[in-house]
Amino acid sequence: TSTSTKERLRSIFSTRSALPAGSYRVTVKHYSGDPTSYSVRILRSGTVRTYPGSASGNAETEIASFNLP
């Protein structure tokens, strides 16, 4: 599920109590325009990690990857 504005994606989350087993990648994709700052917050197993950064030039940046059994 996502909530977005015209300019940027604001949050992505799951309403399930547990995600399906599998491999997951969290990425930030910059499509066009001026460089954009971002802050990705991942809550996993009760621990929150924050990944700040900046994206530009049609680049995709991998923030994290993990497997769920």
CSV table of N, CA, C and O in Angstrom, one decimal:
chain,number,residue,atom,x,y,z
A,1,THR,N,0.8,-1.2,0.0
A,1,THR,CA,0.0,0.0,0.0
A,1,THR,C,0.9,1.2,0.0
A,1,THR,O,1.9,1.2,0.6
A,2,SER,N,0.5,2.3,-0.7
A,2,SER,CA,1.3,3.5,-0.8
A,2,SER,C,0.5,4.7,-0.7
A,2,SER,O,-0.7,4.7,-1.0
A,3,THR,N,1.1,5.8,-0.2
A,3,THR,CA,0.5,7.1,-0.1
A,3,THR,C,1.4,8.0,-0.9
A,3,THR,O,2.6,8.0,-0.6
A,4,SER,N,0.9,8.7,-1.9
A,4,SER,CA,1.9,9.5,-2.6
A,4,SER,C,1.3,10.9,-2.9
A,4,SER,O,0.1,11.1,-2.8
A,5,THR,N,2.2,11.8,-3.3
A,5,THR,CA,1.8,13.1,-3.8
A,5,THR,C,2.2,13.2,-5.3
A,5,THR,O,2.8,12.3,-5.8
A,6,LYS,N,1.9,14.3,-5.9
A,6,LYS,CA,2.3,14.5,-7.3
A,6,LYS,C,3.8,14.5,-7.4
A,6,LYS,O,4.4,14.0,-8.4
A,7,GLU,N,4.6,14.9,-6.5
A,7,GLU,CA,6.0,15.1,-6.5
A,7,GLU,C,6.8,13.9,-6.1
A,7,GLU,O,7.8,13.6,-6.6
A,8,ARG,N,6.3,13.2,-5.0
A,8,ARG,CA,7.2,12.1,-4.5
A,8,ARG,C,6.3,11.1,-3.7
A,8,ARG,O,5.3,11.4,-3.2
A,9,LEU,N,6.9,10.0,-3.6
A,9,LEU,CA,6.3,8.9,-2.8
A,9,LEU,C,6.6,9.2,-1.4
A,9,LEU,O,7.7,9.5,-1.0
A,10,ARG,N,5.6,9.1,-0.5
A,10,ARG,CA,5.8,9.5,0.9
A,10,ARG,C,6.0,8.3,1.8
A,10,ARG,O,6.8,8.4,2.7
A,11,SER,N,5.3,7.2,1.6
A,11,SER,CA,5.4,6.0,2.4
A,11,SER,C,4.9,4.8,1.8
A,11,SER,O,3.9,4.9,1.0
A,12,ILE,N,5.5,3.7,2.1
A,12,ILE,CA,5.1,2.4,1.6
A,12,ILE,C,5.0,1.5,2.9
A,12,ILE,O,6.0,1.5,3.7
A,13,PHE,N,4.0,0.7,3.0
A,13,PHE,CA,3.9,-0.1,4.2
A,13,PHE,C,3.0,-1.3,3.9
A,13,PHE,O,2.3,-1.3,2.9
A,14,SER,N,3.1,-2.3,4.7
A,14,SER,CA,2.2,-3.5,4.6
A,14,SER,C,1.2,-3.5,5.7
A,14,SER,O,1.6,-3.2,6.9
A,15,THR,N,0.0,-3.8,5.5
A,15,THR,CA,-1.0,-3.9,6.5
A,15,THR,C,-1.1,-5.3,7.0
A,15,THR,O,-1.9,-5.6,8.0
A,16,ARG,N,-0.3,-6.2,6.5
A,16,ARG,CA,-0.3,-7.6,7.0
A,16,ARG,C,0.6,-7.7,8.2
A,16,ARG,O,1.5,-6.9,8.4
A,17,SER,N,0.2,-8.6,9.1
A,17,SER,CA,1.0,-8.8,10.3
A,17,SER,C,2.4,-9.4,10.0
A,17,SER,O,3.3,-9.2,10.7
A,18,ALA,N,2.4,-10.1,8.9
A,18,ALA,CA,3.7,-10.8,8.4
A,18,ALA,C,3.7,-10.8,6.9
A,18,ALA,O,2.7,-11.1,6.3
A,19,LEU,N,4.8,-10.4,6.3
A,19,LEU,CA,5.0,-10.4,4.9
A,19,LEU,C,5.2,-11.9,4.4
A,19,LEU,O,5.8,-12.7,5.2
A,20,PRO,N,4.9,-12.2,3.2
A,20,PRO,CA,5.1,-13.5,2.7
A,20,PRO,C,6.6,-13.8,2.6
A,20,PRO,O,7.4,-12.9,2.5
A,21,ALA,N,7.0,-15.1,2.7
A,21,ALA,CA,8.4,-15.5,2.6
A,21,ALA,C,8.9,-15.0,1.2
A,21,ALA,O,8.2,-15.0,0.2
A,22,GLY,N,10.2,-14.7,1.2
A,22,GLY,CA,10.8,-14.3,-0.1
A,22,GLY,C,12.0,-13.3,0.1
A,22,GLY,O,12.3,-13.0,1.2
A,23,SER,N,12.5,-12.9,-1.0
A,23,SER,CA,13.6,-12.0,-1.1
A,23,SER,C,13.0,-10.6,-1.3
A,23,SER,O,12.2,-10.4,-2.2
A,24,TYR,N,13.5,-9.6,-0.6
A,24,TYR,CA,13.0,-8.2,-0.7
A,24,TYR,C,14.2,-7.3,-0.9
A,24,TYR,O,15.2,-7.4,-0.4
A,25,ARG,N,13.9,-6.3,-1.8
A,25,ARG,CA,14.9,-5.2,-2.0
A,25,ARG,C,14.2,-3.9,-1.8
A,25,ARG,O,13.0,-3.7,-2.3
A,26,VAL,N,14.8,-3.0,-1.1
A,26,VAL,CA,14.3,-1.6,-0.9
A,26,VAL,C,15.2,-0.7,-1.7
A,26,VAL,O,16.4,-0.6,-1.5
A,27,THR,N,14.6,0.0,-2.7
A,27,THR,CA,15.3,0.9,-3.6
A,27,THR,C,14.7,2.3,-3.6
A,27,THR,O,13.5,2.4,-3.3
A,28,VAL,N,15.5,3.3,-4.0
A,28,VAL,CA,15.0,4.6,-4.3
A,28,VAL,C,15.3,4.9,-5.8
A,28,VAL,O,16.5,4.7,-6.2
A,29,LYS,N,14.3,5.3,-6.5
A,29,LYS,CA,14.5,5.5,-7.9
A,29,LYS,C,14.2,7.0,-8.2
A,29,LYS,O,13.1,7.5,-7.9
A,30,HIS,N,15.2,7.7,-8.8
A,30,HIS,CA,15.0,9.1,-9.1
A,30,HIS,C,14.7,9.2,-10.6
A,30,HIS,O,15.5,8.7,-11.4
A,31,TYR,N,13.6,9.7,-11.0
A,31,TYR,CA,13.1,9.7,-12.4
A,31,TYR,C,13.6,10.9,-13.2
A,31,TYR,O,14.0,10.8,-14.3
A,32,SER,N,13.4,12.1,-12.6
A,32,SER,CA,13.8,13.3,-13.4
A,32,SER,C,13.7,14.5,-12.5
A,32,SER,O,13.3,14.4,-11.3
A,33,GLY,N,14.2,15.6,-13.0
A,33,GLY,CA,14.2,16.8,-12.2
A,33,GLY,C,15.4,17.0,-11.4
A,33,GLY,O,16.5,16.3,-11.5
A,34,ASP,N,15.3,18.0,-10.5
A,34,ASP,CA,16.5,18.3,-9.6
A,34,ASP,C,16.8,17.2,-8.6
A,34,ASP,O,15.9,16.3,-8.4
A,35,PRO,N,18.0,17.1,-8.1
A,35,PRO,CA,18.4,16.1,-7.1
A,35,PRO,C,17.4,16.2,-6.0
A,35,PRO,O,16.9,17.3,-5.6
A,36,THR,N,17.1,15.1,-5.4
A,36,THR,CA,16.1,15.0,-4.3
A,36,THR,C,16.6,14.3,-3.1
A,36,THR,O,17.2,13.2,-3.2
A,37,SER,N,16.5,14.9,-1.9
A,37,SER,CA,16.9,14.2,-0.7
A,37,SER,C,15.8,13.2,-0.3
A,37,SER,O,14.6,13.4,-0.6
A,38,TYR,N,16.2,12.1,0.3
A,38,TYR,CA,15.3,11.1,0.8
A,38,TYR,C,15.7,10.6,2.2
A,38,TYR,O,16.8,10.7,2.6
A,39,SER,N,14.7,10.0,2.9
A,39,SER,CA,15.0,9.3,4.1
A,39,SER,C,14.1,8.1,4.1
A,39,SER,O,12.9,8.2,4.1
A,40,VAL,N,14.8,6.9,4.1
A,40,VAL,CA,14.0,5.7,4.1
A,40,VAL,C,14.1,5.1,5.5
A,40,VAL,O,15.2,5.0,6.1
A,41,ARG,N,13.0,4.7,6.1
A,41,ARG,CA,12.9,4.2,7.4
A,41,ARG,C,12.4,2.7,7.3
A,41,ARG,O,11.3,2.6,6.7
A,42,ILE,N,13.1,1.8,7.8
A,42,ILE,CA,12.7,0.4,7.7
A,42,ILE,C,12.5,-0.2,9.1
A,42,ILE,O,13.5,-0.1,9.9
A,43,LEU,N,11.3,-0.7,9.4
A,43,LEU,CA,11.0,-1.3,10.7
A,43,LEU,C,11.0,-2.8,10.4
A,43,LEU,O,10.2,-3.3,9.7
A,44,ARG,N,11.9,-3.5,11.1
A,44,ARG,CA,12.0,-4.9,10.9
A,44,ARG,C,12.4,-5.6,12.2
A,44,ARG,O,13.3,-5.2,12.8
A,45,SER,N,11.6,-6.6,12.6
A,45,SER,CA,11.9,-7.3,13.8
A,45,SER,C,11.9,-6.4,15.0
A,45,SER,O,12.8,-6.5,15.9
A,46,GLY,N,11.1,-5.3,15.0
A,46,GLY,CA,11.1,-4.4,16.1
A,46,GLY,C,12.2,-3.4,16.2
A,46,GLY,O,12.3,-2.5,17.1
A,47,THR,N,13.1,-3.4,15.2
A,47,THR,CA,14.2,-2.4,15.1
A,47,THR,C,14.0,-1.5,13.9
A,47,THR,O,13.7,-1.9,12.8
A,48,VAL,N,14.1,-0.2,14.2
A,48,VAL,CA,14.0,0.8,13.1
A,48,VAL,C,15.4,1.3,12.7
A,48,VAL,O,16.2,1.6,13.5
A,49,ARG,N,15.6,1.3,11.3
A,49,ARG,CA,16.9,1.8,10.8
A,49,ARG,C,16.5,2.9,9.8
A,49,ARG,O,15.5,2.7,9.0
A,50,THR,N,17.2,4.0,9.8
A,50,THR,CA,16.9,5.1,8.9
A,50,THR,C,18.1,5.3,7.9
A,50,THR,O,19.3,5.2,8.4
A,51,TYR,N,17.8,5.4,6.7
A,51,TYR,CA,18.8,5.6,5.6
A,51,TYR,C,18.6,6.9,4.9
A,51,TYR,O,17.8,6.9,4.0
A,52,PRO,N,19.3,7.9,5.2
A,52,PRO,CA,19.1,9.2,4.5
A,52,PRO,C,20.1,9.2,3.3
A,52,PRO,O,21.1,8.5,3.3
A,53,GLY,N,19.7,10.0,2.3
A,53,GLY,CA,20.6,10.1,1.1
A,53,GLY,C,20.0,11.1,0.2
A,53,GLY,O,19.1,11.9,0.4
A,54,SER,N,20.6,11.1,-1.0
A,54,SER,CA,20.2,12.0,-2.1
A,54,SER,C,20.2,11.3,-3.4
A,54,SER,O,21.1,10.5,-3.6
A,55,ALA,N,19.2,11.5,-4.3
A,55,ALA,CA,19.2,10.8,-5.6
A,55,ALA,C,19.1,11.9,-6.7
A,55,ALA,O,18.5,12.9,-6.5
A,56,SER,N,19.7,11.5,-7.8
A,56,SER,CA,19.7,12.4,-9.0
A,56,SER,C,20.0,11.6,-10.2
A,56,SER,O,20.4,10.4,-10.2
A,57,GLY,N,19.8,12.2,-11.4
A,57,GLY,CA,20.2,11.6,-12.7
A,57,GLY,C,19.7,10.3,-13.1
A,57,GLY,O,20.4,9.5,-13.6
A,58,ASN,N,18.4,10.1,-12.9
A,58,ASN,CA,17.7,8.8,-13.3
A,58,ASN,C,18.4,7.6,-12.7
A,58,ASN,O,18.5,6.5,-13.3
A,59,ALA,N,18.9,7.7,-11.5
A,59,ALA,CA,19.6,6.7,-10.8
A,59,ALA,C,18.7,5.9,-9.9
A,59,ALA,O,17.7,6.4,-9.3
A,60,GLU,N,19.0,4.6,-9.7
A,60,GLU,CA,18.3,3.8,-8.7
A,60,GLU,C,19.3,3.3,-7.7
A,60,GLU,O,20.4,2.8,-8.0
A,61,THR,N,19.0,3.5,-6.4
A,61,THR,CA,20.0,3.2,-5.3
A,61,THR,C,19.3,2.1,-4.5
A,61,THR,O,18.2,2.3,-4.0
A,62,GLU,N,20.1,1.0,-4.2
A,62,GLU,CA,19.6,0.0,-3.3
A,62,GLU,C,19.9,0.4,-1.9
A,62,GLU,O,21.0,0.7,-1.6
A,63,ILE,N,18.8,0.4,-1.1
A,63,ILE,CA,19.0,0.9,0.3
A,63,ILE,C,19.2,-0.4,1.2
A,63,ILE,O,20.1,-0.3,2.1
A,64,ALA,N,18.5,-1.4,1.0
A,64,ALA,CA,18.6,-2.6,1.8
A,64,ALA,C,18.0,-3.8,1.0
A,64,ALA,O,17.2,-3.7,0.1
A,65,SER,N,18.5,-5.0,1.4
A,65,SER,CA,17.9,-6.2,0.9
A,65,SER,C,17.9,-7.2,2.0
A,65,SER,O,18.7,-7.2,2.9
A,66,PHE,N,16.9,-8.1,2.0
A,66,PHE,CA,16.8,-9.1,3.1
A,66,PHE,C,15.9,-10.2,2.6
A,66,PHE,O,15.1,-10.1,1.7
A,67,ASN,N,16.0,-11.4,3.3
A,67,ASN,CA,15.2,-12.5,3.0
A,67,ASN,C,14.3,-12.8,4.2
A,67,ASN,O,14.7,-12.7,5.3
A,68,LEU,N,13.1,-13.2,3.9
A,68,LEU,CA,12.2,-13.6,5.0
A,68,LEU,C,11.9,-15.1,4.8
A,68,LEU,O,11.5,-15.5,3.7
A,69,PRO,N,12.1,-15.9,5.9
A,69,PRO,CA,11.8,-17.3,5.7
A,69,PRO,C,10.3,-17.7,5.7
A,69,PRO,O,9.5,-16.9,6.0
